[in-house]
Amino acid sequence: LAKTTQPISMDSYEGQEVNITCSHNNIATNDYITWYQQFPSQGPRFIIQGYKTKVTNEVASLFIPADRKSSTLSLPRVSLSDTAVYYCLVGDPTGGFKTIFGAGTRLFVKA
Amino acid sequence: GAVVSQHPSRVICKSGTSVKIECRSLDFQATTMFWYRQFPKQSLMLMATSNEGSKATYEQGVEKDKFLINHASLTLSTLTVTSAHPEDSSFYICSARGRQLNMVDEQYFGPGTRLTVT
C-alpha cells in the first residue's frame, strides 16, 4: 500500500481557499487517490476521488500532477463548518484495497 | 449516496461483559466491510476486513478471539467485543464496499459507535 504524507495541521480564515497537499511517492499504476473528511465523533465522509489531472465536484477540486506522486485537495471559500480532519488515501479500487488511514490534516477555519 | 448505519451509537458496559455492535448497509449489498477503531485525537486504525460468508481477516496486533466479527449477510456485519476492559473504550467505525458500485471506489462509512467500559 502506498504511504501518504500530509501536513499535520493547517489554519485558515472563512472565505479563503484552502489547499492541502498529500505526498504519495510510491503510488502504483492502478491506484486512485481518495480524500475523506471527518468531524469529531463521526465516521469519515467521502469528498473526492481521482486518478490524474483534475477532478472537480460540488465541494472540492483535486489536482494531480503528471507523475502522480502528490495530490492537492482544494476547498474553495471555506467556512467554519469545514473545520475537520482531512485524510488522503491511495489504493486500487478495482482490487478491493484495504483503506489504511494516515494521520490526516487537521484544518482549523477561523472567523 | 449509499448509507451505512451502526447500532448502537453509544454504549456503556461493565468490565468483563461483552458488547455487540451492528453495521448495516441500508441501500446496497456490501461484499466487504471493514472495522476500525479510533482513539481520541488519533487516526482510524483498521482492525479487520470482513467478507460476506467467510472468516474475517484481522490486522496484526488485533486479537481475533476478543473482537469477534461476523458478516453473515450482504447487508450486515457485527463486531462483538468480548470480556471488555476499560482499555477497549474507543470509537468503533465500520465501512462498506459494495458489489454493484462503479469502478470508482466510494467506500461508505458508518457514523461510529462510542464504547465506554467502566
CSV table of C-alpha atoms in Angstrom, one decimal:
chain,number,residue,atom,x,y,z
A,1,LEU,CA,0.0,0.0,0.0
A,2,ALA,CA,1.3,3.4,-0.9
A,3,LYS,CA,2.2,5.5,2.1
A,4,THR,CA,0.9,9.0,2.3
A,5,THR,CA,2.3,12.1,3.9
A,6,GLN,CA,0.2,15.2,4.8
A,7,PRO,CA,0.7,18.3,6.9
A,8,ILE,CA,-0.4,17.6,10.5
A,9,SER,CA,-2.5,20.8,10.7
A,10,MET,CA,-3.4,23.9,8.8
A,11,ASP,CA,-5.2,27.2,9.8
A,12,SER,CA,-7.3,29.3,7.5
A,13,TYR,CA,-10.0,32.0,7.7
A,14,GLU,CA,-13.5,32.0,6.4
A,15,GLY,CA,-13.9,32.7,2.8
A,16,GLN,CA,-10.3,31.7,1.8
A,17,GLU,CA,-9.3,28.9,-0.5
A,18,VAL,CA,-7.5,26.0,1.3
A,19,ASN,CA,-5.1,23.7,-0.5
A,20,ILE,CA,-4.0,20.5,1.3
A,21,THR,CA,-1.2,18.6,-0.3
A,22,CYS,CA,-0.6,14.9,0.1
A,23,SER,CA,2.6,13.1,-1.0
A,24,HIS,CA,2.4,9.5,-2.2
A,25,ASN,CA,5.8,8.8,-3.8
A,26,ASN,CA,5.3,5.1,-4.3
A,27,ILE,CA,1.8,5.2,-5.8
A,28,ALA,CA,1.1,2.2,-8.1
A,29,THR,CA,-0.2,2.4,-11.7
A,30,ASN,CA,-3.7,1.2,-10.7
A,31,ASP,CA,-4.0,3.3,-7.6
A,32,TYR,CA,-6.6,6.1,-7.2
A,33,ILE,CA,-6.3,8.9,-4.8
A,34,THR,CA,-9.3,9.5,-2.4
A,35,TRP,CA,-9.9,12.2,0.2
A,36,TYR,CA,-12.2,11.9,3.2
A,37,GLN,CA,-13.4,14.4,5.7
A,38,GLN,CA,-14.0,13.6,9.4
A,39,PHE,CA,-15.8,15.6,12.1
A,40,PRO,CA,-15.3,14.7,15.8
A,41,SER,CA,-17.3,11.6,16.8
A,42,GLN,CA,-18.5,10.9,13.3
A,43,GLY,CA,-17.4,8.5,10.6
A,44,PRO,CA,-15.3,9.7,7.6
A,45,ARG,CA,-17.2,11.2,4.7
A,46,PHE,CA,-16.1,10.8,1.1
A,47,ILE,CA,-15.1,14.1,-0.5
A,48,ILE,CA,-13.5,13.3,-3.9
A,49,GLN,CA,-11.5,10.7,-5.8
A,50,GLY,CA,-9.3,11.0,-8.8
A,51,TYR,CA,-6.6,9.2,-10.9
A,52,LYS,CA,-4.9,12.0,-12.8
A,53,THR,CA,-5.1,15.7,-13.8
A,54,LYS,CA,-8.1,17.4,-12.2
A,55,VAL,CA,-11.3,16.3,-10.8
A,56,THR,CA,-14.0,18.7,-9.5
A,57,ASN,CA,-17.3,18.2,-7.7
A,58,GLU,CA,-19.7,20.4,-5.8
A,59,VAL,CA,-17.5,20.6,-2.7
A,60,ALA,CA,-13.9,20.4,-3.8
A,61,SER,CA,-11.3,20.0,-6.5
A,62,LEU,CA,-8.5,17.5,-6.7
A,63,PHE,CA,-5.3,18.3,-8.6
A,64,ILE,CA,-2.9,15.5,-9.6
A,65,PRO,CA,0.3,16.2,-11.4
A,66,ALA,CA,1.5,14.0,-14.3
A,67,ASP,CA,3.9,12.0,-12.1
A,68,ARG,CA,1.0,11.3,-9.6
A,69,LYS,CA,3.5,11.4,-6.7
A,70,SER,CA,1.4,14.0,-4.9
A,71,SER,CA,-2.1,15.5,-5.0
A,72,THR,CA,-3.7,18.6,-3.7
A,73,LEU,CA,-7.2,18.9,-2.3
A,74,SER,CA,-8.6,22.4,-2.9
A,75,LEU,CA,-11.5,23.7,-0.8
A,76,PRO,CA,-12.9,26.9,-2.2
A,77,ARG,CA,-14.1,29.6,0.2
A,78,VAL,CA,-14.0,27.6,3.4
A,79,SER,CA,-16.5,28.2,6.2
A,80,LEU,CA,-16.3,27.4,9.9
A,81,SER,CA,-18.1,24.2,9.3
A,82,ASP,CA,-15.2,23.0,7.2
A,83,THR,CA,-13.1,22.6,10.4
A,84,ALA,CA,-12.3,18.9,10.4
A,85,VAL,CA,-9.6,16.3,9.7
A,86,TYR,CA,-8.9,15.5,6.1
A,87,TYR,CA,-7.4,12.2,5.1
A,88,CYS,CA,-5.7,11.3,1.8
A,89,LEU,CA,-5.7,7.7,0.8
A,90,VAL,CA,-4.2,5.8,-2.1
A,91,GLY,CA,-5.3,2.4,-3.4
A,92,ASP,CA,-6.6,0.3,-6.2
A,93,PRO,CA,-10.4,0.4,-6.0
A,94,THR,CA,-10.8,-2.4,-8.5
A,95,GLY,CA,-8.6,-4.6,-6.4
A,96,GLY,CA,-10.6,-4.2,-3.3
A,97,PHE,CA,-7.8,-2.4,-1.4
A,98,LYS,CA,-7.8,-2.1,2.3
A,99,THR,CA,-8.4,1.5,3.4
A,100,ILE,CA,-5.5,2.4,5.6
A,101,PHE,CA,-5.7,5.9,7.1
A,102,GLY,CA,-2.7,8.0,7.7
A,103,ALA,CA,-2.5,10.8,10.3
A,104,GLY,CA,-4.6,13.2,8.3
A,105,THR,CA,-4.6,17.0,8.3
A,106,ARG,CA,-6.4,18.9,11.0
A,107,LEU,CA,-7.9,22.0,9.4
A,108,PHE,CA,-9.0,24.9,11.6
A,109,VAL,CA,-11.1,27.6,10.0
A,110,LYS,CA,-11.3,30.8,11.9
A,111,ALA,CA,-13.8,33.6,11.7
B,1,GLY,CA,-25.1,8.3,-1.7
B,2,ALA,CA,-25.1,4.9,-0.1
B,3,VAL,CA,-25.9,4.7,3.6
B,4,VAL,CA,-24.2,2.7,6.3
B,5,SER,CA,-25.7,2.6,9.8
B,6,GLN,CA,-24.4,1.4,13.1
B,7,HIS,CA,-26.2,0.4,16.2
B,8,PRO,CA,-25.9,1.4,19.0
B,9,SER,CA,-24.4,4.8,18.5
B,10,ARG,CA,-23.3,4.8,22.1
B,11,VAL,CA,-22.9,2.1,24.7
B,12,ILE,CA,-21.6,1.8,28.2
B,13,CYS,CA,-20.8,-1.6,29.7
B,14,LYS,CA,-19.2,-3.0,32.7
B,15,SER,CA,-15.7,-4.6,32.6
B,16,GLY,CA,-15.9,-8.3,31.8
B,17,THR,CA,-19.1,-8.1,29.8
B,18,SER,CA,-19.5,-8.5,26.0
B,19,VAL,CA,-20.9,-5.9,23.6
B,20,LYS,CA,-22.2,-6.3,20.1
B,21,ILE,CA,-22.1,-3.6,17.5
B,22,GLU,CA,-24.1,-3.9,14.3
B,23,CYS,CA,-23.1,-2.4,10.9
B,24,ARG,CA,-25.7,-2.3,8.1
B,25,SER,CA,-25.6,-1.2,4.5
B,26,LEU,CA,-29.0,0.2,4.0
B,27,ASP,CA,-29.3,0.6,0.3
B,28,PHE,CA,-26.6,-1.6,-1.3
B,29,GLN,CA,-25.1,-5.0,-0.9
B,30,ALA,CA,-21.8,-4.9,0.9
B,31,THR,CA,-19.5,-7.8,-0.1
B,32,THR,CA,-16.7,-6.3,2.1
B,33,MET,CA,-17.0,-4.5,5.4
B,34,PHE,CA,-14.2,-3.0,7.4
B,35,TRP,CA,-14.0,-2.3,11.1
B,36,TYR,CA,-11.9,0.5,12.5
B,37,ARG,CA,-11.1,1.8,16.0
B,38,GLN,CA,-10.2,5.4,16.7
B,39,PHE,CA,-8.8,6.8,19.9
B,40,PRO,CA,-9.2,10.5,20.8
B,41,LYS,CA,-7.1,12.8,18.6
B,42,GLN,CA,-5.8,9.8,16.6
B,43,SER,CA,-6.5,8.4,13.1
B,44,LEU,CA,-8.6,5.4,12.3
B,45,MET,CA,-6.9,2.1,12.8
B,46,LEU,CA,-8.0,-0.8,10.7
B,47,MET,CA,-8.9,-3.8,12.9
B,48,ALA,CA,-10.2,-6.3,10.4
B,49,THR,CA,-11.7,-6.9,6.9
B,50,SER,CA,-14.9,-8.9,6.7
B,51,ASN,CA,-16.1,-10.6,3.6
B,52,GLU,CA,-19.6,-12.0,3.3
B,53,GLY,CA,-19.7,-15.6,4.1
B,54,SER,CA,-16.1,-16.0,5.1
B,55,LYS,CA,-13.9,-15.5,8.1
B,56,ALA,CA,-12.7,-12.0,8.8
B,57,THR,CA,-9.1,-11.1,8.2
B,58,TYR,CA,-7.5,-9.4,11.2
B,59,GLU,CA,-4.7,-6.8,11.2
B,60,GLN,CA,-1.6,-7.6,13.0
B,61,GLY,CA,-2.0,-7.0,16.7
B,62,VAL,CA,-5.7,-7.3,16.8
B,63,GLU,CA,-6.9,-10.3,18.9
B,64,LYS,CA,-9.4,-12.2,16.9
B,65,ASP,CA,-10.8,-14.0,19.9
B,66,LYS,CA,-11.5,-10.7,21.6
B,67,PHE,CA,-13.0,-8.9,18.7
B,68,LEU,CA,-15.4,-11.4,17.0
B,69,ILE,CA,-16.6,-10.3,13.6
B,70,ASN,CA,-19.5,-11.9,11.7
B,71,HIS,CA,-20.6,-11.0,8.2
B,72,ALA,CA,-23.5,-13.3,7.7
B,73,SER,CA,-25.3,-11.4,5.0
B,74,LEU,CA,-24.7,-8.9,2.3
B,75,THR,CA,-26.1,-6.1,4.5
B,76,LEU,CA,-25.0,-6.9,8.0
B,77,SER,CA,-21.7,-7.3,9.8
B,78,THR,CA,-21.3,-7.4,13.6
B,79,LEU,CA,-18.4,-6.8,15.9
B,80,THR,CA,-18.5,-8.3,19.4
B,81,VAL,CA,-16.1,-7.1,21.9
B,82,THR,CA,-15.8,-10.0,24.4
B,83,SER,CA,-14.8,-9.6,28.0
B,84,ALA,CA,-14.4,-5.9,27.6
B,85,HIS,CA,-11.9,-3.9,29.6
B,86,PRO,CA,-11.6,-0.1,30.1
B,87,GLU,CA,-8.7,0.0,27.6
B,88,ASP,CA,-11.2,-1.2,24.9
B,89,SER,CA,-13.1,2.1,25.3
B,90,SER,CA,-12.9,3.7,21.9
B,91,PHE,CA,-14.8,4.9,18.9
B,92,TYR,CA,-15.6,2.0,16.6
B,93,ILE,CA,-16.4,2.7,13.0
B,94,CYS,CA,-17.4,0.3,10.2
B,95,SER,CA,-17.4,0.9,6.5
B,96,ALA,CA,-18.7,-1.0,3.5
B,97,ARG,CA,-17.8,-1.5,-0.1
B,98,GLY,CA,-20.5,-2.8,-2.4
B,99,ARG,CA,-20.7,-5.2,-5.2
B,100,GLN,CA,-22.6,-3.0,-7.6
B,101,LEU,CA,-20.7,0.1,-7.0
B,102,ASN,CA,-19.0,1.5,-10.1
B,103,MET,CA,-15.3,1.3,-10.8
B,104,VAL,CA,-14.6,4.3,-8.7
B,105,ASP,CA,-14.4,3.2,-5.1
B,106,GLU,CA,-16.5,5.3,-2.8
B,107,GLN,CA,-16.2,3.4,0.5
B,108,TYR,CA,-19.0,4.4,2.8
B,109,PHE,CA,-18.6,4.8,6.5
B,110,GLY,CA,-21.0,4.3,9.3
B,111,PRO,CA,-21.5,7.1,11.9
B,112,GLY,CA,-19.5,5.2,14.6
B,113,THR,CA,-20.2,3.6,18.0
B,114,ARG,CA,-18.8,5.1,21.1
B,115,LEU,CA,-17.9,2.3,23.6
B,116,THR,CA,-17.2,3.1,27.2
B,117,VAL,CA,-16.2,0.3,29.5
B,118,THR,CA,-16.4,1.1,33.2
